[in-house]
PDB file of C-alpha atoms and ligand atoms in Angstrom:
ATOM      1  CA  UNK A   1      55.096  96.981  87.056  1.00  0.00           C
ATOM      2  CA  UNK A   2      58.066  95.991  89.092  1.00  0.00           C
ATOM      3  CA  UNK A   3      60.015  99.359  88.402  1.00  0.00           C
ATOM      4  CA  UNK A   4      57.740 101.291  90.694  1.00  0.00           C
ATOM      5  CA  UNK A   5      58.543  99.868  94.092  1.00  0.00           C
ATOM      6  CA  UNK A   6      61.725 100.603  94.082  1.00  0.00           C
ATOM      7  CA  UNK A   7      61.610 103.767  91.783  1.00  0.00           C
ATOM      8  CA  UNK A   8      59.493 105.335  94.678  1.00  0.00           C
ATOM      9  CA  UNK A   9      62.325 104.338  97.383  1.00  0.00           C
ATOM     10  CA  UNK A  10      64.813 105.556  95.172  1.00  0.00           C
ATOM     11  CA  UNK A  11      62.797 109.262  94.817  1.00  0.00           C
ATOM     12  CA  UNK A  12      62.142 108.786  98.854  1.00  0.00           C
ATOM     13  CA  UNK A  13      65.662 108.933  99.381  1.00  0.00           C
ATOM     14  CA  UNK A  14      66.347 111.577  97.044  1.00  0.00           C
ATOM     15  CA  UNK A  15      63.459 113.900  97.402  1.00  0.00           C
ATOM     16  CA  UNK A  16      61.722 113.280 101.007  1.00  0.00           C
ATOM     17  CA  UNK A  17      58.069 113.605 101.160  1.00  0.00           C
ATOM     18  CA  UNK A  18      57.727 116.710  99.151  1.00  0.00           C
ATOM     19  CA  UNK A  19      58.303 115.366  95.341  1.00  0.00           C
ATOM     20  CA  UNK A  20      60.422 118.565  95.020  1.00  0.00           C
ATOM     21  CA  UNK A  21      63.992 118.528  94.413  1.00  0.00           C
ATOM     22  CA  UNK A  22      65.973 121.967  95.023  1.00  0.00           C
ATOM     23  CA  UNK A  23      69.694 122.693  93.737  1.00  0.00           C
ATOM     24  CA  UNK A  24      71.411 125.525  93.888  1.00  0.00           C
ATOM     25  CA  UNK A  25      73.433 126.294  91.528  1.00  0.00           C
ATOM     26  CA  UNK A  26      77.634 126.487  92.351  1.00  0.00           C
ATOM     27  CA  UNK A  27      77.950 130.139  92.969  1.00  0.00           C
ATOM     28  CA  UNK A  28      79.523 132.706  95.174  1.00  0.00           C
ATOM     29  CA  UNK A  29      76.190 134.439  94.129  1.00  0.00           C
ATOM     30  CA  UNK A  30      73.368 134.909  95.854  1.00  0.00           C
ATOM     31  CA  UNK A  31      70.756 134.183  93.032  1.00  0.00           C
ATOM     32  CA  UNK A  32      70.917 130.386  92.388  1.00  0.00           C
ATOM     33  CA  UNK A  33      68.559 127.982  90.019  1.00  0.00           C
ATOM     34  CA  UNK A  34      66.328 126.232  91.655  1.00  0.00           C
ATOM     35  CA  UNK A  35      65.189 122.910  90.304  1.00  0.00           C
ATOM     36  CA  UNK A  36      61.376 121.027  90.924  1.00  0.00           C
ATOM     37  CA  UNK A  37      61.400 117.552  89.608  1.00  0.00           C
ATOM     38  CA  UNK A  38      62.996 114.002  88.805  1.00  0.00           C
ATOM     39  CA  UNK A  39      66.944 114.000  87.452  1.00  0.00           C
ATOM     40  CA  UNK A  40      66.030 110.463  86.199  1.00  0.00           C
ATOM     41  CA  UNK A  41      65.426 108.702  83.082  1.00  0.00           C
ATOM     42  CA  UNK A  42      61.822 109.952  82.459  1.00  0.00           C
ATOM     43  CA  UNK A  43      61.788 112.621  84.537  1.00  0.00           C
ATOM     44  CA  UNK A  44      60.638 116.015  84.215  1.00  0.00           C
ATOM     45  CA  UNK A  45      62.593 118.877  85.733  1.00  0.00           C
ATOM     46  CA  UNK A  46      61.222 122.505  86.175  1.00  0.00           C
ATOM     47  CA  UNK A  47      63.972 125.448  86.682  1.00  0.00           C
ATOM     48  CA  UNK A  48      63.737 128.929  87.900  1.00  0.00           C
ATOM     49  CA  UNK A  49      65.935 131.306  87.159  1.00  0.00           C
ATOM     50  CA  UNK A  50      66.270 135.663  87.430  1.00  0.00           C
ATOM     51  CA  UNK A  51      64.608 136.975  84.129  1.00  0.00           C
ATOM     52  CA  UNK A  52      66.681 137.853  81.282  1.00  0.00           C
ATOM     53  CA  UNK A  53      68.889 134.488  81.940  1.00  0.00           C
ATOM     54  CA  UNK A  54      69.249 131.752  79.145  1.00  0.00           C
ATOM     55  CA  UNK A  55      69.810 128.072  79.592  1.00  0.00           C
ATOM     56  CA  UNK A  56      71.167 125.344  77.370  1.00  0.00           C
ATOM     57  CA  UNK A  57      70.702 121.621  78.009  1.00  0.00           C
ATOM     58  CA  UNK A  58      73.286 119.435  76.168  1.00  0.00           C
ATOM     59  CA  UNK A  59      74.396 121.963  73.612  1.00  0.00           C
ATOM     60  CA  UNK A  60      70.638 122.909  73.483  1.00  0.00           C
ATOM     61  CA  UNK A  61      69.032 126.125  73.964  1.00  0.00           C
ATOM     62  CA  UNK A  62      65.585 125.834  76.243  1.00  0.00           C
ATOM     63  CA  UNK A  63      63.727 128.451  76.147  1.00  0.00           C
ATOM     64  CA  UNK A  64      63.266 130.642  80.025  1.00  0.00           C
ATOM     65  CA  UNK A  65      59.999 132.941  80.531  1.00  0.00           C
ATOM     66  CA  UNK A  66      59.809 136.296  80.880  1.00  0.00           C
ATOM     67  CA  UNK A  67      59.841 135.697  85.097  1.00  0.00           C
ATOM     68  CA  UNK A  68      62.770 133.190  84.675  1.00  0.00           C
ATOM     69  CA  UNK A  69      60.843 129.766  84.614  1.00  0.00           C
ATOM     70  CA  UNK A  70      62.256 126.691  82.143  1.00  0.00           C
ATOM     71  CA  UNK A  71      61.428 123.144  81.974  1.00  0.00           C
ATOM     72  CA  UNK A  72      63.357 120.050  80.828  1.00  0.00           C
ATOM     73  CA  UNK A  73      63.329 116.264  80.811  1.00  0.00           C
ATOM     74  CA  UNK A  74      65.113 112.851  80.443  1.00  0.00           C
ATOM     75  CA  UNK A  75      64.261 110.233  78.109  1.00  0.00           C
ATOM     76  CA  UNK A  76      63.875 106.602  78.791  1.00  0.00           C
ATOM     77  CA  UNK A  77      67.644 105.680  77.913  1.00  0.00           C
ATOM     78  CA  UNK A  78      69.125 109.218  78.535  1.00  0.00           C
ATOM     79  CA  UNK A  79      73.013 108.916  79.817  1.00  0.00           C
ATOM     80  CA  UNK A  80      73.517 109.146  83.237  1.00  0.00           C
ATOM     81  CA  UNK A  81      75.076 112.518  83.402  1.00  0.00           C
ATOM     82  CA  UNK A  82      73.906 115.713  81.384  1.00  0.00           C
ATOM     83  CA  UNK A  83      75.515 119.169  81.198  1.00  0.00           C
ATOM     84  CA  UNK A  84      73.460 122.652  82.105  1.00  0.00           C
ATOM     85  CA  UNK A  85      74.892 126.066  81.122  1.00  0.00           C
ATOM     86  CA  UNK A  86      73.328 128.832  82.974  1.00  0.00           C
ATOM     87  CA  UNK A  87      74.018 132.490  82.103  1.00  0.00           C
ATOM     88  CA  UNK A  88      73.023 135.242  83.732  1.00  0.00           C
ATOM     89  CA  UNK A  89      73.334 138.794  82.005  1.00  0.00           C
ATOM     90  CA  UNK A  90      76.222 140.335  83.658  1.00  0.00           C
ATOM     91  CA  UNK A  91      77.775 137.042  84.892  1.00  0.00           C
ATOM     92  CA  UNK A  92      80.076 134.456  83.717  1.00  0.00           C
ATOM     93  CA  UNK A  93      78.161 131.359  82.486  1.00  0.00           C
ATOM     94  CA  UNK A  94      77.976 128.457  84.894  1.00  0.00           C
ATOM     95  CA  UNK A  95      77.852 125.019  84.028  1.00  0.00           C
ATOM     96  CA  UNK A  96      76.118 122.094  86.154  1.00  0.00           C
ATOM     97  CA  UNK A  97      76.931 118.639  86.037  1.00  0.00           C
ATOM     98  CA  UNK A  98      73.313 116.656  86.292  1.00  0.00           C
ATOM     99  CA  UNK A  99      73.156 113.309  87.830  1.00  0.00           C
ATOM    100  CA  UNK A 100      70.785 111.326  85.967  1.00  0.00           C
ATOM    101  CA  UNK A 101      69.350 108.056  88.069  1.00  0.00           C
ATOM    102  CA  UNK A 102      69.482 104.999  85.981  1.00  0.00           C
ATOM    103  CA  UNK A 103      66.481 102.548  86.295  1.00  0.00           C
ATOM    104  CA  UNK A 104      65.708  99.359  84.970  1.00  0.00           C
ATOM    105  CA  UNK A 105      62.610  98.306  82.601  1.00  0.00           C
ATOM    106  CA  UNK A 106      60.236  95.665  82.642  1.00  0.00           C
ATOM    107  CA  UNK A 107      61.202  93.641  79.491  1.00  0.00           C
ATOM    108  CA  UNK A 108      58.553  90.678  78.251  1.00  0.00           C
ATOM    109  CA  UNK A 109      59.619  88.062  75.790  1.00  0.00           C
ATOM    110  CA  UNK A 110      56.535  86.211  74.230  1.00  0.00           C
ATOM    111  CA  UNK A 111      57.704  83.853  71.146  1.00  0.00           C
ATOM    112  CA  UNK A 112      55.719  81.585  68.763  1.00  0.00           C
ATOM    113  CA  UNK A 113      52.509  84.424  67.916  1.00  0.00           C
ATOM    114  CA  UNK A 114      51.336  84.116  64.635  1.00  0.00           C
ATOM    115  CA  UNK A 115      53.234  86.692  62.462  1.00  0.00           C
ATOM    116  CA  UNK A 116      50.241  89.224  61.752  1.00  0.00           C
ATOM    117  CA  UNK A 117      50.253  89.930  64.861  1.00  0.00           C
ATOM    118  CA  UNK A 118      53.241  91.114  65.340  1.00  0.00           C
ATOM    119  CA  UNK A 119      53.952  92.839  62.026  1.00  0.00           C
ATOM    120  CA  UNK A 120      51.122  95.722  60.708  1.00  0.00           C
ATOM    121  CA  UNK A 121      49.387  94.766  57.067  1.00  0.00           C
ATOM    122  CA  UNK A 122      51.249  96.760  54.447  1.00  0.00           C
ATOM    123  CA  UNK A 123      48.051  99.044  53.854  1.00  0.00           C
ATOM    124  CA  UNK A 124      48.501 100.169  57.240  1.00  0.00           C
ATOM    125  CA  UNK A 125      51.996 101.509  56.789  1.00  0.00           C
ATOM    126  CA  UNK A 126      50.441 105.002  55.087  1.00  0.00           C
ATOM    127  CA  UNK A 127      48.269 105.320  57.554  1.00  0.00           C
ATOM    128  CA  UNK A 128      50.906 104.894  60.528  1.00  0.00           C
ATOM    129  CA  UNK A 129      53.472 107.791  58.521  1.00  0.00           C
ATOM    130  CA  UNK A 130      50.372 110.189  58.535  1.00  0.00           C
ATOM    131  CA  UNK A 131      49.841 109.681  62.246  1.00  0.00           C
ATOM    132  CA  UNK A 132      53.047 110.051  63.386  1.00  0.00           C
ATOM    133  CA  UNK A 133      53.704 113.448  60.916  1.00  0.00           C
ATOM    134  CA  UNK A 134      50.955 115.152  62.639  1.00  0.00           C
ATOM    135  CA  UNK A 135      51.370 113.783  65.836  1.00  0.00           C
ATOM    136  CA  UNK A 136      55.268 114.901  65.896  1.00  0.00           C
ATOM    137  CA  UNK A 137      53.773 118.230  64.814  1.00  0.00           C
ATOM    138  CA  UNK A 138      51.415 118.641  67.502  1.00  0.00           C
ATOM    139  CA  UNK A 139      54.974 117.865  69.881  1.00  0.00           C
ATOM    140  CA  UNK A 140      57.007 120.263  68.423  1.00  0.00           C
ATOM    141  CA  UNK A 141      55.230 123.869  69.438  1.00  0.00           C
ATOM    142  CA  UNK A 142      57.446 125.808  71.536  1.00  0.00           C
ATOM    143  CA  UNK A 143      54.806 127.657  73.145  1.00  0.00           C
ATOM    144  CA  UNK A 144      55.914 130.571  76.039  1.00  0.00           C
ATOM    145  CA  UNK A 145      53.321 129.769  78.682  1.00  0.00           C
ATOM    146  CA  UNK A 146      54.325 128.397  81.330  1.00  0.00           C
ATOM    147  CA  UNK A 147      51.284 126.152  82.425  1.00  0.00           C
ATOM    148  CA  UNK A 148      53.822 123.026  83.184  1.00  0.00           C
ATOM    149  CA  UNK A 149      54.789 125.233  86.190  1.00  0.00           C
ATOM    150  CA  UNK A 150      51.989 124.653  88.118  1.00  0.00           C
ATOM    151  CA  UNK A 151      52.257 121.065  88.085  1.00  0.00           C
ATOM    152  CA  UNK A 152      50.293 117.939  86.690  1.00  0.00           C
ATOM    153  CA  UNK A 153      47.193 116.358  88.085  1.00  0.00           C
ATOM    154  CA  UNK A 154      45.567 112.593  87.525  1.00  0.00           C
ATOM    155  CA  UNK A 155      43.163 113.093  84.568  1.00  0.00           C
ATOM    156  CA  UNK A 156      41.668 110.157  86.364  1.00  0.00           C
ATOM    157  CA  UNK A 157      42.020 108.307  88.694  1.00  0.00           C
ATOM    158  CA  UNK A 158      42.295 104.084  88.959  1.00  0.00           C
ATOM    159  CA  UNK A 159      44.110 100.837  88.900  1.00  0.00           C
ATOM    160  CA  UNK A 160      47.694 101.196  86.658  1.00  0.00           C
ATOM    161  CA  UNK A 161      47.599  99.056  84.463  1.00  0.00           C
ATOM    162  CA  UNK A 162      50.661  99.730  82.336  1.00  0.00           C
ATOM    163  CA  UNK A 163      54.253 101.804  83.036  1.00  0.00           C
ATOM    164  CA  UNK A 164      56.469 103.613  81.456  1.00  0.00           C
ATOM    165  CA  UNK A 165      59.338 102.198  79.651  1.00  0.00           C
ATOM    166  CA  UNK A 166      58.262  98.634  79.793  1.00  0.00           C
ATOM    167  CA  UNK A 167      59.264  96.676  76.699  1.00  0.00           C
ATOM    168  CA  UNK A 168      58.385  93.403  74.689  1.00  0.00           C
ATOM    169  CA  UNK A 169      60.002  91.473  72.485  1.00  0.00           C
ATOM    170  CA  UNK A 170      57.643  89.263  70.091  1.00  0.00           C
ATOM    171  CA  UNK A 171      58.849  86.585  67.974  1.00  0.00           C
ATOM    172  CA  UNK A 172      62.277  87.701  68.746  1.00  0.00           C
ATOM    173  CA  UNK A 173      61.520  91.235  67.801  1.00  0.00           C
ATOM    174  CA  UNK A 174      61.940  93.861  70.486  1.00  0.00           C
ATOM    175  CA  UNK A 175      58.644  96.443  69.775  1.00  0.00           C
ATOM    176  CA  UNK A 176      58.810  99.868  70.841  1.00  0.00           C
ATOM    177  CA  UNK A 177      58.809 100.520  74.794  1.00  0.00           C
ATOM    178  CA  UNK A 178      55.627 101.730  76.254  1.00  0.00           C
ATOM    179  CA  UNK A 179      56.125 104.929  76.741  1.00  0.00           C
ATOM    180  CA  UNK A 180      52.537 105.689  78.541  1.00  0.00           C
ATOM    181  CA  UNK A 181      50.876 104.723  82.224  1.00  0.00           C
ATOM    182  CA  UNK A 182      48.078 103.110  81.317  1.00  0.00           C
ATOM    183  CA  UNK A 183      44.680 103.812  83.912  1.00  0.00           C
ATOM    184  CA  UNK A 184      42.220 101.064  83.583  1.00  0.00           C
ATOM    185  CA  UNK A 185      38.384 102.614  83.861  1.00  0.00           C
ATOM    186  CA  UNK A 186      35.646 102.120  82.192  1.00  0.00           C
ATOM    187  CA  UNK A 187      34.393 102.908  79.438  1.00  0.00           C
ATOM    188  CA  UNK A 188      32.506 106.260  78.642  1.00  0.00           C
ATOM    189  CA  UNK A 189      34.294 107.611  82.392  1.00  0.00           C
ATOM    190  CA  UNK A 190      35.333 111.280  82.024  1.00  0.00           C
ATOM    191  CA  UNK A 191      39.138 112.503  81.128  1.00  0.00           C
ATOM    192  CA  UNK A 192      40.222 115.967  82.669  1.00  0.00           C
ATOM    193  CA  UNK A 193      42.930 117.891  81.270  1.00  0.00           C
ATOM    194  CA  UNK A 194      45.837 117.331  84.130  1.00  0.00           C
ATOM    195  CA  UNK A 195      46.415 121.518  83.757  1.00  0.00           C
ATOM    196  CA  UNK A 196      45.864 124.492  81.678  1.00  0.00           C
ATOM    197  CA  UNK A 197      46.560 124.105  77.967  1.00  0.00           C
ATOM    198  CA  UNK A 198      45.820 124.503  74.576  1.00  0.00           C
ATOM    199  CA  UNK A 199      44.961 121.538  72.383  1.00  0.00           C
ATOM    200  CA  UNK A 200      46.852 120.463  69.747  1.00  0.00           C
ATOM    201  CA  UNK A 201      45.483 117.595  68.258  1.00  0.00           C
ATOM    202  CA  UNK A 202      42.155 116.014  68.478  1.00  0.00           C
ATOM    203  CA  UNK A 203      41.694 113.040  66.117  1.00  0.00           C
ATOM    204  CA  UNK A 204      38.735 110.657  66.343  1.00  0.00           C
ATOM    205  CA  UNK A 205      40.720 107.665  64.416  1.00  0.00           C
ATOM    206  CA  UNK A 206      44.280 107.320  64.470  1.00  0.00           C
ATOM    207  CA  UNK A 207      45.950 103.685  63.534  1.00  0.00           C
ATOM    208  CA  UNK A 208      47.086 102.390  66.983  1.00  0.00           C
ATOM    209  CA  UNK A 209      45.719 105.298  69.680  1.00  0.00           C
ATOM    210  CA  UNK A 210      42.645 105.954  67.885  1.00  0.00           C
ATOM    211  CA  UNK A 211      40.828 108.762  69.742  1.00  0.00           C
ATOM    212  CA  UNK A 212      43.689 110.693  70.350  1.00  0.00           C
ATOM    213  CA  UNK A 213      43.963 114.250  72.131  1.00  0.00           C
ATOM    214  CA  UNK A 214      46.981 116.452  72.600  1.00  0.00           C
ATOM    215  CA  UNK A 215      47.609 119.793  74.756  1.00  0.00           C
ATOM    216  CA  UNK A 216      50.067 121.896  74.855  1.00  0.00           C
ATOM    217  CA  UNK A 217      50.848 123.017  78.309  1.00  0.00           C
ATOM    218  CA  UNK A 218      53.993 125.158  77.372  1.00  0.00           C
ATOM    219  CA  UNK A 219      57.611 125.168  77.102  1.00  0.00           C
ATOM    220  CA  UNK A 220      57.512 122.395  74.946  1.00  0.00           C
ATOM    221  CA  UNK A 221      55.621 119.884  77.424  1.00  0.00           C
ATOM    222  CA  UNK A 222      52.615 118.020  75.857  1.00  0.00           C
ATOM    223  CA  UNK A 223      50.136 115.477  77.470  1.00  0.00           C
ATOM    224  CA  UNK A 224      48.399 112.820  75.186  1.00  0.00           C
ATOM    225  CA  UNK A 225      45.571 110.698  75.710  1.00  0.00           C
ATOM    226  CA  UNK A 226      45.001 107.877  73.526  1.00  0.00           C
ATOM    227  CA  UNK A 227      41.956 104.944  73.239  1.00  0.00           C
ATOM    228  CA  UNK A 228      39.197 107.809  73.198  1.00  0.00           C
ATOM    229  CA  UNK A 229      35.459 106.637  72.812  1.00  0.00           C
ATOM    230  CA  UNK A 230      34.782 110.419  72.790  1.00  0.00           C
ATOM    231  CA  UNK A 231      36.586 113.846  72.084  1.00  0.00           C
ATOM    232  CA  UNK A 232      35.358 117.128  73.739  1.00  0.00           C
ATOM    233  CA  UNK A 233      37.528 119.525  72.465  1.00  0.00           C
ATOM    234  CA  UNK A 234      39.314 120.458  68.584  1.00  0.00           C
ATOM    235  CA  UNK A 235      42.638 122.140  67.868  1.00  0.00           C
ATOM    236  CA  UNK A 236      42.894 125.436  69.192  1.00  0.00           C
ATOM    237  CA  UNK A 237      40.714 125.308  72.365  1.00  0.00           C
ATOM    238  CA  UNK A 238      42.047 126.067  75.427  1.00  0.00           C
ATOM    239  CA  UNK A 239      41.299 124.508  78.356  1.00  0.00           C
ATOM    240  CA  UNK A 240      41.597 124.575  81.876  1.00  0.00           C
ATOM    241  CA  UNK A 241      42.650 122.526  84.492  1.00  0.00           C
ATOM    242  CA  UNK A 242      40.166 119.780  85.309  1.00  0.00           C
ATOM    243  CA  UNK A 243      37.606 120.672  82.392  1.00  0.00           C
ATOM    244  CA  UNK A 244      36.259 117.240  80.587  1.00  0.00           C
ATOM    245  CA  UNK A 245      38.020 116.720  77.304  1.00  0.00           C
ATOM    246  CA  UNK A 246      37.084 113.782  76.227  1.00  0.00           C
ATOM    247  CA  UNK A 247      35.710 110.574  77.498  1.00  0.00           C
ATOM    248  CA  UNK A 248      37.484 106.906  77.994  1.00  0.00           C
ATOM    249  CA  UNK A 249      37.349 104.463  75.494  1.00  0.00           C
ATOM    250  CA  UNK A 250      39.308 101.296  73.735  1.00  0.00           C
ATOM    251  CA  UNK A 251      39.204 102.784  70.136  1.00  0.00           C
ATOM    252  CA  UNK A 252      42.871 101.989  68.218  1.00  0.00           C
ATOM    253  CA  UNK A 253      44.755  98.758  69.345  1.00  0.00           C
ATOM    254  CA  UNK A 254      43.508  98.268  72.647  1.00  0.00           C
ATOM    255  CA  UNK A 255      42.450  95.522  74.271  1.00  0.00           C
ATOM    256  CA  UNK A 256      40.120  96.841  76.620  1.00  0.00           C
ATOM    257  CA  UNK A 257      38.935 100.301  77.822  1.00  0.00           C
ATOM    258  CA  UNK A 258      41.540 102.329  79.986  1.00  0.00           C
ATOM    259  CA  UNK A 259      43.502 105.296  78.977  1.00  0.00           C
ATOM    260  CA  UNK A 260      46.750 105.554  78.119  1.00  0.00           C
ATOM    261  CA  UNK A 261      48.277 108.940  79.162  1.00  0.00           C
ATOM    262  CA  UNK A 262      51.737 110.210  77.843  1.00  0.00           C
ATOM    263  CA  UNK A 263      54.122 113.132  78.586  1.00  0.00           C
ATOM    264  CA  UNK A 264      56.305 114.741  76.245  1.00  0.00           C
ATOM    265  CA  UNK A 265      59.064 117.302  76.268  1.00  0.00           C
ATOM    266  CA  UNK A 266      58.989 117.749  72.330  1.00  0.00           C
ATOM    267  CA  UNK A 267      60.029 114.631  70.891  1.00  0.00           C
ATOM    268  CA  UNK A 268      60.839 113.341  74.098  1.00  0.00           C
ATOM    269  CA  UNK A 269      58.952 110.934  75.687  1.00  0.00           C
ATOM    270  CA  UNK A 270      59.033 110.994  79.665  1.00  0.00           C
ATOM    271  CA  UNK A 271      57.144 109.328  82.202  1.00  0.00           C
ATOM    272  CA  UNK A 272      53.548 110.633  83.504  1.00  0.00           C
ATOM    273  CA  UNK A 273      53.964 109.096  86.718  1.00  0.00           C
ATOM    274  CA  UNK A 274      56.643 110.634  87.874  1.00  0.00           C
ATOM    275  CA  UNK A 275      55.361 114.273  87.268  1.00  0.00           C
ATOM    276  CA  UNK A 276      52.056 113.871  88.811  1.00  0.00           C
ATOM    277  CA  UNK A 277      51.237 112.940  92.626  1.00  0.00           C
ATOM    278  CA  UNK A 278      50.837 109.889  94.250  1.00  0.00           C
ATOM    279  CA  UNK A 279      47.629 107.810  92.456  1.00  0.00           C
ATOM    280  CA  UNK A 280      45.166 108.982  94.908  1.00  0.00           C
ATOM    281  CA  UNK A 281      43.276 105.516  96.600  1.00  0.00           C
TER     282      UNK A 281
HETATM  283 ZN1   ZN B   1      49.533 102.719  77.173  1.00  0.00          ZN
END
């Protein structure tokens, strides 16, 4: 909870009022890139670019729409510089040196819990490899729309309860961060999908997340929502922006109803908060 104070004056600084971030690219050109987003840890990054150009991120090819558009992100720990190679048909290829801000994590250290709470029973381990199969498959569509570009919305609204990359270590045992904001609502309270997509998973019992829902909203970037007393949509739907899919619940390892919302670009986890608005009051 911490983090967020000072993330926000860091982005202030950085961005100005807008949330937008715009780079050109180093060229005697007139066509630069222009960048919408968060070089942080976490951040999402959307880039256009003219058609017809392709862009690699560490080595790694991203795939750019037909009218130029690309998206990107950080992870948690990502370094804090990353390469971008640009290249225009026609051009020589230009390369971009991206400053990645560095922040810092809450990290919790709670000792002397009995130990079955802190390790799964062993007839939960099948279980937990079948979740995470499918829900690594349901990350890993490299879909051409281009959805993401048109931004993400609160798919409610409320208290946060939770951040992104907060840690805890139990017993001596550092768990996996959490790599979610958390909304606390109540229970039964309507989840809208945050833009245009097309769902990708929709399971009513998963180990930890238990009602969980996936979409797909292009290039790569997913949304999840986990703790669902309710799911509204299956695999294949698509959805719009603001349509109900699902309602809140504490189903999975929760503790109480709220939802936890994640972002992903693929396999990477990134940070919800920082792609969407301001929580509105
Ligand atoms: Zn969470």
């Amino acid at each position: 909870m911490s983090a967020a104070p000072h993330r926000r004056q860091v982005l202030t600084t950085l961005i100005g009022a807008t949330g937008a971030l715009f780079l050109p690219l180093p060229s005697a050109r007139a066509e630069p890139v222009r960048f919408e987003g968060h070089f942080e840890q976490g951040g999402m990054v959307v880039g256009r670019t003219v058609p017809g150009a392709t862009v690699s991120l560490a080595g790694r090819a991203i795939r750019v729409s037909d009218d130029g558009v690309f998206v990107f992100g950080f992870g948690r720990d990502d370094k804090a510089t990353a390469s971008l190679v640009v290249r225009v048909p026609g051009e020589a290829a230009q390369t971009q040196r991206l400053d990645i801000v560095q922040r810092s994590y809450d990290i919790q250290k709670i000792d002397g819990l009995p130990d079955k709470q802190v390790t799964p029973p062993d007839d939960a381990v099948a279980r937990i490899n079948r979740d995470n199969k499918l829900i690594g498959a349901a990350r890993s569509h490299d879909t051409h729309e281009t959805w993401f570009a048109g931004g993400l919305s609160w798919p409610v609204t409320g208290r946060i309860s939770g951040v992104y990359g907060s840690q805890r270590i139990l017993n001596g045992q550092p768990r996996r961060p959490h790599y979610g904001v958390d909304i606390a609502k109540g229970e039964g309270e309507p989840i809208h999908a945050p833009q245009a997509a097309i769902v990708r998973m929709a399971e009513t019992d998963m180990y930890f997340t238990g009602g969980t829902t996936i979409l797909d909203h292009g290039g790569g970037i997913t949304t999840s929502y986990l703790h669902q007393s309710r799911l509204d949509v299956k695999v294949g739907d698509k959805v719009e922006k603001g349509q109900v899919i699902g309602l809140i619940g504490k189903t999975g390892r929760a503790t109480g109803p709220h939802l936890c919302w994640r972002l992903n670009w693929f396999q990477e986890r990134l940070d919800p908060q920082l792609a969407a608005p301001p929580m509105p009051s």
